[in-house]
């Protein structure tokens, strides 16, 4: 555990897990405080998991979630109250520890403690809170006329989209000044989590340190974004630091809203409830699949848009295939409860999928949205919408429940000037340039484009944005165009995939000739592509600016 000791009463740390609490208790801490809202990242355990484990060890636990970089005076006062009420010493945590340190610093300042002493304690613990001092001196606001750093291009988010676009920029213009903002220490190959949940990949196969995958020459600002001020061309970071840009690229992904389903956070990873949408839970999916010999397995899909719309089905088909191979499929009632009204959004792929639905004996329940889970009772409750629009509630008992949570844009995007009415970054669907701010571009899961939110889409978008950013800087004279390409390798059985590829409007866009891979039919070669070829294409191609089968089309007009 990476404890940062502020004083004898308080230490702060990055995200902890339930398994860390034994060491925390042994180190003498008597209370833990979570300052991180649930659902910020795919490797984040929910607060209720931490609380459950803490209570079992006799520790006090409290939840004071704070949006990154948006610590209010009221929240700081609440934090100060907790420090006086809870048995100490206290360990407070968030994603990196900065939010917790900021809460402490502001709580001390509000109690009229000397700012110099506060900053010294924070600095000794490894946190530069000079931006907090400016906020205190400025009457509670972060002044944006004084910047901590300035770069030609600033990229928000170091997921697949962010690293790919940074690499593509450097390939086109070596040496260009790029800063990439992301607080995460680990970069994940999220398309591999389906395979982890089926026992095909070990979890470690899908994770590498962030430092190892960042393109050489990119400045890494290991922080979370608090706010955008596009009129001033600045981004405000956690800790009240200010970064100025000439061009901004926004690609922080989306938020998994685990709290959007009542009772889910406290039962995830227990009671037969799992999800391949979280790194630490995908292995639990495989444990459950192997252990189940009879009963009911329920797989859910929330309303669109979601990350990789085929992933809920992938988990179901691979589980059913395992049960078939074990000779227990006939003893298992498989229910697919989909909030939508169709199996898959592109009709050309549905016939092949229906063959597997029928072969596995899967019961399709359309217009069923999961709203509550009672883990100890093994019950899932759905809101069902009838053809006439009326609604009722249905409760299904389960032995295994694979949940896909509702999803939305990150909080700091939804409340920003960059967002449309639904909270997504508002961009032109072809150029991926912001509709209002000409020096801002966006790609990946955070945008309001209608393409599938997949890594394959980001792979195609990255060269488009890289080219168009340089065009906006006067380096290129044409404008690249994104056609809405997305791909979803639907793992219908171990060894075969229905390779769905399509552009805007559901138009088929196969990458291979039909005689090699017919995407509308299950293919063993497509499985080899998914298992053996796509991971190295991701790590050694996409993240390094090698644009295999991803060169963008160019428009004839001159960049504005």
Coordinates of C-alpha atoms in Angstrom, one line a residue, residues 7 10 171 191 230 241 266 286 299 303 383 395 401 405 411 431 441 443 457 484 496 523:
X7 CA 0.2 14.0 9.9
X10 CA -4.3 11.3 8.6
X171 CA 4.2 10.0 -36.6
X191 CA -11.6 -5.8 -25.5
X230 CA -12.6 26.7 -23.6
X241 CA -3.7 23.4 -11.3
X266 CA -22.8 -4.0 -2.5
X286 CA -15.2 -17.5 -15.3
X299 CA -27.4 -11.8 -18.7
X303 CA -30.2 1.1 -22.6
X383 CA -38.8 -2.8 -15.5
X395 CA -38.4 -10.2 -10.6
X401 CA -26.1 -12.8 -12.9
X405 CA -24.4 -1.2 -16.0
X411 CA -19.2 13.8 -14.9
X431 CA -14.3 15.7 -38.9
X441 CA -11.6 17.8 -31.1
X443 CA -12.9 10.9 -30.2
X457 CA -13.9 2.9 -33.8
X484 CA -18.6 5.9 -38.5
X496 CA -15.9 -19.0 -33.8
X523 CA -15.9 -17.8 -38.7

